[in-house]
XYZ file of N, CA and C in Angstrom:
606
model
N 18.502 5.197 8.551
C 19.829 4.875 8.014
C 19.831 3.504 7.343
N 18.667 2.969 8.156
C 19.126 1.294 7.245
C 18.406 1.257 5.866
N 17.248 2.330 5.534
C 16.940 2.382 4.567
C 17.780 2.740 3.351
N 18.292 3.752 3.944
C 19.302 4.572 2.897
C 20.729 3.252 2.305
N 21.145 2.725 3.273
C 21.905 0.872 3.074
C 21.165 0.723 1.937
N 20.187 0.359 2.327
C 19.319 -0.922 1.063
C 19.059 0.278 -0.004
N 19.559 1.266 -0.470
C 19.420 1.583 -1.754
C 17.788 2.830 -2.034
N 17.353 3.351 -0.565
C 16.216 3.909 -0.686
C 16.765 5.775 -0.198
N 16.453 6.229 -1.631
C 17.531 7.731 -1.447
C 16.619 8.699 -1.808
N 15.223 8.390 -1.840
C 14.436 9.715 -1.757
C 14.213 10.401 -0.346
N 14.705 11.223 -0.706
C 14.311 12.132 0.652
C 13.249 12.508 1.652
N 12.475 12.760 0.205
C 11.212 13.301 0.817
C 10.327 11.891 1.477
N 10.725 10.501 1.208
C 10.119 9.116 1.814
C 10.732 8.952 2.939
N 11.988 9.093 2.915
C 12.813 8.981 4.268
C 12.858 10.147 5.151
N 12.184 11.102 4.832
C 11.645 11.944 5.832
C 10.155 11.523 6.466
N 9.226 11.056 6.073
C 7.946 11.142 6.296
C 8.244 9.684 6.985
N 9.093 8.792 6.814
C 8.884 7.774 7.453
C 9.819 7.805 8.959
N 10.556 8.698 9.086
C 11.000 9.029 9.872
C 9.857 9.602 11.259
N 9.065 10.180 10.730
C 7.795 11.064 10.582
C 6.721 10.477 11.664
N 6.667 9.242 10.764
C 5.089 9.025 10.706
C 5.334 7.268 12.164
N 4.920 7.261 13.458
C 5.649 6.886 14.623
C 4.652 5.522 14.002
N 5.499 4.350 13.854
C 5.164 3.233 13.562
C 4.605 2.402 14.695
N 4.623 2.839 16.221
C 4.576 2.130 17.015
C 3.009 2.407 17.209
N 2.039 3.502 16.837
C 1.264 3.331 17.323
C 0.224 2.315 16.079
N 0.726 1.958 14.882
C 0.087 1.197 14.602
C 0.061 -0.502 14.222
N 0.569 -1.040 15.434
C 0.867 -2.041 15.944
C 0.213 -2.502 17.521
N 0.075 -4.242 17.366
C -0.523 -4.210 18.552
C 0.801 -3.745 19.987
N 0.288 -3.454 20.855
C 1.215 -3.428 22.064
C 1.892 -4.528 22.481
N 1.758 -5.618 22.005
C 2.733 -6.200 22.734
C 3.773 -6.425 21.405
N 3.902 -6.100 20.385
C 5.150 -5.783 19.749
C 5.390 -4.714 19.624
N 5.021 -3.557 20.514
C 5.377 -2.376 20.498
C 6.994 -2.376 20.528
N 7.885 -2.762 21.242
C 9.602 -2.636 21.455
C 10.239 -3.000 20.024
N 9.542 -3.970 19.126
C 10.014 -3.813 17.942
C 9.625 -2.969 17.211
N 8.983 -1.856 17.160
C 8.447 -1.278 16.188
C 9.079 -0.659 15.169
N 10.391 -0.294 15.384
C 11.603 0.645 14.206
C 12.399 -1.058 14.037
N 12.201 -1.924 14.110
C 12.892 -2.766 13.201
C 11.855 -3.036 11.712
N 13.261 -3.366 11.035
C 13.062 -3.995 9.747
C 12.458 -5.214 9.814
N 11.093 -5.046 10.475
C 10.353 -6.765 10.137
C 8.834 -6.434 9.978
N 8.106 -7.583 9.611
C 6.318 -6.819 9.535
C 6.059 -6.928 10.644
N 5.645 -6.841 11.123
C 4.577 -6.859 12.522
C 3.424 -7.365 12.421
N 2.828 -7.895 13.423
C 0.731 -8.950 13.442
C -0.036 -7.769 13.706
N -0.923 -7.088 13.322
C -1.690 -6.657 14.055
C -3.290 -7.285 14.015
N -4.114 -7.096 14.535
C -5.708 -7.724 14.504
C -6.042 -8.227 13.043
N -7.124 -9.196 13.119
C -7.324 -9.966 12.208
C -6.640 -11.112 11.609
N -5.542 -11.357 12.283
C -4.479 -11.924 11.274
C -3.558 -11.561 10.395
N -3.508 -9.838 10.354
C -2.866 -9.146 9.102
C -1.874 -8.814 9.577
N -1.080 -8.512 8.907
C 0.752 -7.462 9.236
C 0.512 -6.399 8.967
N 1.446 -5.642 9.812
C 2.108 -4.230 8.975
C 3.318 -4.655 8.265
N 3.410 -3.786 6.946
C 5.069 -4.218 6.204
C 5.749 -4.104 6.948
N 6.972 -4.702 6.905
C 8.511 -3.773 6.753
C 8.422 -2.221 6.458
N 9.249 -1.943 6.710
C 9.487 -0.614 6.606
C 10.007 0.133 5.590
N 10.976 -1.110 4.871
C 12.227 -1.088 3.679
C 11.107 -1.181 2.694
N 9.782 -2.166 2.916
C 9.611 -2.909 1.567
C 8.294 -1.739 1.100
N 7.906 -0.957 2.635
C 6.848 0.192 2.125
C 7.391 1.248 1.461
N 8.356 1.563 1.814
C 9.303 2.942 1.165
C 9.851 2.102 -0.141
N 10.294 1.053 -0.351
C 10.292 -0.035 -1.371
C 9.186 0.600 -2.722
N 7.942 0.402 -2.347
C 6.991 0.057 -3.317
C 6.665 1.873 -3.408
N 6.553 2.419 -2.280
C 6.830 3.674 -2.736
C 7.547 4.583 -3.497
N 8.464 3.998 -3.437
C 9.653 4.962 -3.999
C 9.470 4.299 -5.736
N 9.130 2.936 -6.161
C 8.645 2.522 -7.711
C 7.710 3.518 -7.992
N 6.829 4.098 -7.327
C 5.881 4.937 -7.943
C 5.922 6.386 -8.231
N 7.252 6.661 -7.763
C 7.579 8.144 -8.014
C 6.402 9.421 -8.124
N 6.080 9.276 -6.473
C 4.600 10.060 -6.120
C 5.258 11.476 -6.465
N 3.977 12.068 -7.117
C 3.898 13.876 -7.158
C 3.185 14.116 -6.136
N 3.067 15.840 -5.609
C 2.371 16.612 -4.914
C 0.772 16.326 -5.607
N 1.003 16.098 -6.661
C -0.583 16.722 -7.336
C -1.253 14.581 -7.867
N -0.350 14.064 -7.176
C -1.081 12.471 -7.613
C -2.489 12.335 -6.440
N -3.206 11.331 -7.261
C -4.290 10.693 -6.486
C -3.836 9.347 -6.649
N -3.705 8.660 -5.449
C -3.623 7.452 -5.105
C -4.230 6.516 -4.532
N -4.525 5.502 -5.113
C -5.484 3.991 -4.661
C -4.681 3.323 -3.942
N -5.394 2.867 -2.549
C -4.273 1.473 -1.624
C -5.047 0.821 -1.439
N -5.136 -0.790 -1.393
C -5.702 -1.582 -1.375
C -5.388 -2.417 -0.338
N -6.234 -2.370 0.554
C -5.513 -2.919 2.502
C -4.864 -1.742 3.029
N -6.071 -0.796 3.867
C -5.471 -0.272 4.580
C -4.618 -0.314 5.498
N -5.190 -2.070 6.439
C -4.382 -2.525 7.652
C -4.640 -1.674 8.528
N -3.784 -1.204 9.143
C -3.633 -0.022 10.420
C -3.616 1.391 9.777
N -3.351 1.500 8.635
C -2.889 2.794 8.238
C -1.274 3.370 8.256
N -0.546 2.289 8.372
C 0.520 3.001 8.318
C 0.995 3.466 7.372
N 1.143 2.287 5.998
C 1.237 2.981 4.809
C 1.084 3.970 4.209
N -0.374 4.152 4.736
C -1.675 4.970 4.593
C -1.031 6.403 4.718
N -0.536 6.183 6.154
C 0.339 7.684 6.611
C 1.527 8.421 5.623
N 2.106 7.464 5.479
C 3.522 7.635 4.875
C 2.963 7.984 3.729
N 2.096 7.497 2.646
C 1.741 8.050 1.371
C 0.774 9.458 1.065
N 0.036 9.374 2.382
C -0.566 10.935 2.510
C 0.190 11.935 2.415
N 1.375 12.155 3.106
C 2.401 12.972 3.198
C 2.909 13.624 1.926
N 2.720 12.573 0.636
C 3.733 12.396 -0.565
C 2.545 12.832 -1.693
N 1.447 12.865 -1.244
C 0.697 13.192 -2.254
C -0.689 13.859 -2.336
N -1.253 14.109 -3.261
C -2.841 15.091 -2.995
C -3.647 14.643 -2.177
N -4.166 13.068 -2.676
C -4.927 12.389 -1.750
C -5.312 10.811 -2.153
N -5.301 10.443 -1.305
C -4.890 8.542 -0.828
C -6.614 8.060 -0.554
N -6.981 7.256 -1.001
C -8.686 6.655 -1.313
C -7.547 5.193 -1.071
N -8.620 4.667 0.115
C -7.789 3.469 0.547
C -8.746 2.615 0.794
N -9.066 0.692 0.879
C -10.377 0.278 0.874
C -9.498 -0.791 1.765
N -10.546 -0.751 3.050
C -10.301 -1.964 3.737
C -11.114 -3.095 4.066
N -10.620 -4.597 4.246
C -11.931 -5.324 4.006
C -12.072 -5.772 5.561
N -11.374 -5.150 6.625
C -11.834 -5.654 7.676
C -12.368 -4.865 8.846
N -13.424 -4.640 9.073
C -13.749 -3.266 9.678
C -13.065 -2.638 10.913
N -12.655 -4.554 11.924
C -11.774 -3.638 12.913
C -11.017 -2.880 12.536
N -10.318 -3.132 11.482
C -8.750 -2.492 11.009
C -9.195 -1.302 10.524
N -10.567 -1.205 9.972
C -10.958 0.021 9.144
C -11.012 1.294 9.883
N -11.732 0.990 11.460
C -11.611 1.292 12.201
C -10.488 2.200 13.265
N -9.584 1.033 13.040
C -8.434 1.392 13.725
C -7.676 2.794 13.130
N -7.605 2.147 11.606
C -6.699 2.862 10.741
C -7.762 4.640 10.657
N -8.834 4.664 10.896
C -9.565 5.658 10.685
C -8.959 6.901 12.084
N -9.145 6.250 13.323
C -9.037 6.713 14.767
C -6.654 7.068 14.492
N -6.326 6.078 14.041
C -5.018 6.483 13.619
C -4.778 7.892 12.950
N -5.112 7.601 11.741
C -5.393 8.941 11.074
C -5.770 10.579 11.746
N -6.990 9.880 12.484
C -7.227 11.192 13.421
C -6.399 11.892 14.219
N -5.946 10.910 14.940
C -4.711 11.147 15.616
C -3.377 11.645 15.392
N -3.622 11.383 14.504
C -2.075 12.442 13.241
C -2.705 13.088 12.712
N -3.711 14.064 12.860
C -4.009 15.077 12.139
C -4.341 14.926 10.904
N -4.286 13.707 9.822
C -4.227 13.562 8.733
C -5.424 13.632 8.066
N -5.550 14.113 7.030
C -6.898 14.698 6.435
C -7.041 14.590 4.656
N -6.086 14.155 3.819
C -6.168 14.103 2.593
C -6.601 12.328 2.298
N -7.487 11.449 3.363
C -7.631 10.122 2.909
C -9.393 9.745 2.833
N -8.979 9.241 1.533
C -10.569 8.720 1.660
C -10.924 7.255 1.877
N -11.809 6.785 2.654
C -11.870 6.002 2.935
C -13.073 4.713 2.576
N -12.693 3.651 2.380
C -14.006 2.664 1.820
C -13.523 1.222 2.549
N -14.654 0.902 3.077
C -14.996 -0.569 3.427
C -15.065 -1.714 2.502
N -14.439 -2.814 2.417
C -15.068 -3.142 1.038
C -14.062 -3.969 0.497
N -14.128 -4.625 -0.680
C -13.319 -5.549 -1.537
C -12.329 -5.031 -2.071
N -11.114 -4.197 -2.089
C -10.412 -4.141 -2.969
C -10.169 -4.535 -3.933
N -10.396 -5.434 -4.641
C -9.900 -6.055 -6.057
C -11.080 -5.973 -6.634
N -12.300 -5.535 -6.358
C -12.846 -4.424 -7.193
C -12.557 -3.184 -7.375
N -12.221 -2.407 -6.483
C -11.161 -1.468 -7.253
C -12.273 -0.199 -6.674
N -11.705 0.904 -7.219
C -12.901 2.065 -7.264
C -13.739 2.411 -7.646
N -15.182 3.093 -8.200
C -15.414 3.224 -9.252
C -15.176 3.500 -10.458
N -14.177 5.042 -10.391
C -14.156 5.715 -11.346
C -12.820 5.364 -12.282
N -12.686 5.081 -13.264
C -12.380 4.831 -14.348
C -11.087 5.988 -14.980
N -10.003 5.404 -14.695
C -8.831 6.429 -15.313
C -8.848 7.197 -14.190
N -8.546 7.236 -12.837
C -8.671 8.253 -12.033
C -7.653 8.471 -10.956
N -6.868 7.132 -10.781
C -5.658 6.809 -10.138
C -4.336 7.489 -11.047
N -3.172 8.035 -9.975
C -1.942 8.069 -10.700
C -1.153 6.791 -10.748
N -1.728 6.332 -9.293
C -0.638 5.183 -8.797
C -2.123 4.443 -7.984
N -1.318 3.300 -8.040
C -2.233 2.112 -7.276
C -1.111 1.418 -6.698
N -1.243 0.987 -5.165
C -0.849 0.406 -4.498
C -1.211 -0.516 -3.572
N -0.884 -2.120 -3.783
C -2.049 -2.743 -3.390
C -0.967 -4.197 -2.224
N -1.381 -3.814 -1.304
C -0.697 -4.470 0.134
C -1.112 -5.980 0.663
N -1.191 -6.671 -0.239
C -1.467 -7.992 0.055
C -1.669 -9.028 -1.564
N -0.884 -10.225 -1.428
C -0.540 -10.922 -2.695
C -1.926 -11.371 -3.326
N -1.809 -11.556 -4.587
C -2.278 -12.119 -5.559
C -1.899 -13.029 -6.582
N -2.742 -13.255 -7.291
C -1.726 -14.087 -8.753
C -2.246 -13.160 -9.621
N -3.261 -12.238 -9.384
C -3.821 -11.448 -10.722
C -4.284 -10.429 -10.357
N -4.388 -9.206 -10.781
C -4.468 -7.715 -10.710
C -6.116 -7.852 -11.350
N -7.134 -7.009 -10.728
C -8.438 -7.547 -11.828
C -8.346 -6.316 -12.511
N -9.518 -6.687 -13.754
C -9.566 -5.517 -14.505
C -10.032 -4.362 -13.974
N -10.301 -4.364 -12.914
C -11.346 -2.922 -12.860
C -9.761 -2.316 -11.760
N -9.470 -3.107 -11.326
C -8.253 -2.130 -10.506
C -7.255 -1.655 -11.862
N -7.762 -2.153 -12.513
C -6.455 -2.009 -13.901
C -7.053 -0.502 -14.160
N -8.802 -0.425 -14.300
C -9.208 -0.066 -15.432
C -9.268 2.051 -14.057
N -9.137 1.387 -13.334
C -8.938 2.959 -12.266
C -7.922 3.730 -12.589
N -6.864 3.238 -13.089
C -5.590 3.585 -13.648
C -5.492 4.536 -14.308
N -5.041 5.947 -14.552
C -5.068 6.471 -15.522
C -3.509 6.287 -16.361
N -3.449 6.884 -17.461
C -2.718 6.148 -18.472
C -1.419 7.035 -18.046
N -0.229 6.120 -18.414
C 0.662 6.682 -17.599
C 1.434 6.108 -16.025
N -0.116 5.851 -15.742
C -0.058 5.819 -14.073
C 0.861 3.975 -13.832
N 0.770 4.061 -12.665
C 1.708 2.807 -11.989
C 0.731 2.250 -11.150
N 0.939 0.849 -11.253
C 0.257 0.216 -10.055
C 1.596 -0.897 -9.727
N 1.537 -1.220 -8.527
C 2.357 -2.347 -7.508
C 1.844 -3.184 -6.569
N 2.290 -4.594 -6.902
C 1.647 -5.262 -6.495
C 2.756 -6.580 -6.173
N 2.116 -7.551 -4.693
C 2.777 -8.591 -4.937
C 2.058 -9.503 -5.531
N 2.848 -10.058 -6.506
C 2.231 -11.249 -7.435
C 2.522 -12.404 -7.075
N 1.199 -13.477 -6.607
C 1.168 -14.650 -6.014
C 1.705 -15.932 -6.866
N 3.060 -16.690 -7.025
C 3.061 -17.706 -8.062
C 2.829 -19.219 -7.634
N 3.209 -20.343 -8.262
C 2.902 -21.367 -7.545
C 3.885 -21.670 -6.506
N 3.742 -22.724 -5.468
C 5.180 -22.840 -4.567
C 4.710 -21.722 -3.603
N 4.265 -20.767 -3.226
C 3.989 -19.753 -2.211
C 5.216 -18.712 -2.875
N 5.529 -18.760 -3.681
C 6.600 -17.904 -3.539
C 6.099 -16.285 -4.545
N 6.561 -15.435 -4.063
C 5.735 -14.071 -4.362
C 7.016 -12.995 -4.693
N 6.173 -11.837 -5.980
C 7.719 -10.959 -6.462
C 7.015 -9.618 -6.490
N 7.381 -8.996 -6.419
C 6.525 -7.311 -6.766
C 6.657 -6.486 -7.861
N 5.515 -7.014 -8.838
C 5.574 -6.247 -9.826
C 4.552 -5.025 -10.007
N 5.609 -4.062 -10.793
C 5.395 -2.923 -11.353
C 4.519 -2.737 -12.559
N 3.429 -2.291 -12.891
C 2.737 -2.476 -13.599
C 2.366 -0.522 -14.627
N 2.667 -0.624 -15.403
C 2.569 0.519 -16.130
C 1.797 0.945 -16.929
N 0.882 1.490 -16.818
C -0.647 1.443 -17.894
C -0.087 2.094 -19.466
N 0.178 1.853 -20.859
C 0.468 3.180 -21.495
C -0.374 2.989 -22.234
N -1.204 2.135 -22.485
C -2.632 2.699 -23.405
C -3.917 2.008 -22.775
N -5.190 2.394 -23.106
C -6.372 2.067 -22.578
C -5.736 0.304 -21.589
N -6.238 -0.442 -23.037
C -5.358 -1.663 -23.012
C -3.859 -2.548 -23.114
N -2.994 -1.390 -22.628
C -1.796 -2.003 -23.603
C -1.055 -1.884 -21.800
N -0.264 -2.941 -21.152
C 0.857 -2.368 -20.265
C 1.808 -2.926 -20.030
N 2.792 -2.611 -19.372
C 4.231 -2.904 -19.157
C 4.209 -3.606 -18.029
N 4.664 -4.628 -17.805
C 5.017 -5.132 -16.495
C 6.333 -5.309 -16.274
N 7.188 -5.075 -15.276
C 8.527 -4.920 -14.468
C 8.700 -5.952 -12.913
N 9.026 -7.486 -13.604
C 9.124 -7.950 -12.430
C 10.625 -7.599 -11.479
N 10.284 -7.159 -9.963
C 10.938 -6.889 -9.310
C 11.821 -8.000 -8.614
N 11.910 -7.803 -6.791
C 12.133 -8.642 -6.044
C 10.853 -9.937 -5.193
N 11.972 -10.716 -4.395
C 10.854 -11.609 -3.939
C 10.296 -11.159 -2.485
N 9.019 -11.001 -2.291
C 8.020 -10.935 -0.862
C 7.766 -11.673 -0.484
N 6.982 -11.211 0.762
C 6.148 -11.910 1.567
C 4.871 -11.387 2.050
N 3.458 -11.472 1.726
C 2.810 -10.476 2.180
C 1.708 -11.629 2.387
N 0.683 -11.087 2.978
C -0.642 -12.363 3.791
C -1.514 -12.225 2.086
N -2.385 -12.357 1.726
C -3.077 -13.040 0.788
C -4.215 -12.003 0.373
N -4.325 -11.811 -0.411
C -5.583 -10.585 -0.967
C -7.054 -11.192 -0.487
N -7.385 -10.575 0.449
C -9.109 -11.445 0.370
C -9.945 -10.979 -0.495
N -10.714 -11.288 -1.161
C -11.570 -11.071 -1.853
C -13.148 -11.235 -1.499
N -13.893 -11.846 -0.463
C -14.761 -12.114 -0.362
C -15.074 -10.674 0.167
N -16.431 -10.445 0.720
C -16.747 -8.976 1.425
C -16.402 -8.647 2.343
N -16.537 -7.846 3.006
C -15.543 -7.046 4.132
C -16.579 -8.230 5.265
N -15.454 -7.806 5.969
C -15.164 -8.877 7.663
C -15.399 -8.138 8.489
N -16.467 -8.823 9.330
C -16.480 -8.331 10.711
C -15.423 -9.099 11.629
């Protein structure tokens, strides 16, 4: 209900998040908050979103049945969950193995089966070239690289929080419509932990 307040009226998101039990991917001792509107810590130092701001960045991308989707920070997988639901299949890269881990044994546990999974740098992106509908990428930056650009197929959407000076961060919408050519749509202001870039973490 508090989603539907803040302006989030797809159905089929506010069903799956209804859905998809947020508590188990959080540590236990913030388990009693888990259906509030706040991020949560889990291992490594990382959060889970909000709840508003995942159905948020979801609902900009206006997922089909038949999309392939890139996430960048798996985290726990919660996201992870909620976007499986909404689409063909979710290729997600995490750079910290506990979490990779976690989010893998999560998955299992919900039955969930349309995700592929990679260890690894995100902001290198995937290999393949034009192959994303949507890209969704869970931790700030100041710059999108080319090769996450270049996964994109044309058409497609990517979202992101964009890191500025001052700490202060907005989520933009990014719209591929030619090889080289795209639209950007700055949104609202975030808060999200910091894109790592170096190689995946033990």
């Amino acid at each position: 209900a508090k989603l539907k307040e803040k302006g989030i009226n797809d159905q089929k998101i506010l069903s799956v998040i209804k859905k998809v039990p947020r508590e188990l991917f959080i540590n236990q001792a913030s388990a009693e908050r888990a259906y509030e509107n706040i991020p949560l810590p889990v291992e490594c130092g990382q959060t889970i979103s909000q709840p508003y701001v995942v159905a948020y960045m979801i609902d900009c991308l206006k997922l089909k049945k038949t999309d392939k989707v890139l996430e960048i920070g798996t985290g726990t997988g919660y996201q992870t969950a909620i976007i499986s639901h909404l689409c063909q299949k979710i290729y997600t890269i995490e750079i910290f193995s506990k979490l990779f881990s976690q989010a893998k044994f999560n998955m299992d546990k919900l039955k969930i089966k349309n995700v592929i999974y990679k260890l690894g740098n995100g902001a290198n992106g995937w290999q393949e070239k034009n192959f994303f509908d949507a890209i969704i990428v869970s931790a700030a930056s100041e710059e999108i690289s080319s090769q996450l650009l270049q996964n994109l197929k044309i058409n497609g959407q990517l979202i992101f929080p964009k890191k500025y000076l001052f700490e202060n961060q907005k989520l933009i919408l990014i719209k591929k419509i030619g090889e080289n050519n795209f639209k950007k749509k700055e949104l609202f202001d975030v808060k999200f932990v910091p894109l790592l870039s170096n190689n995946a973490q033990h």
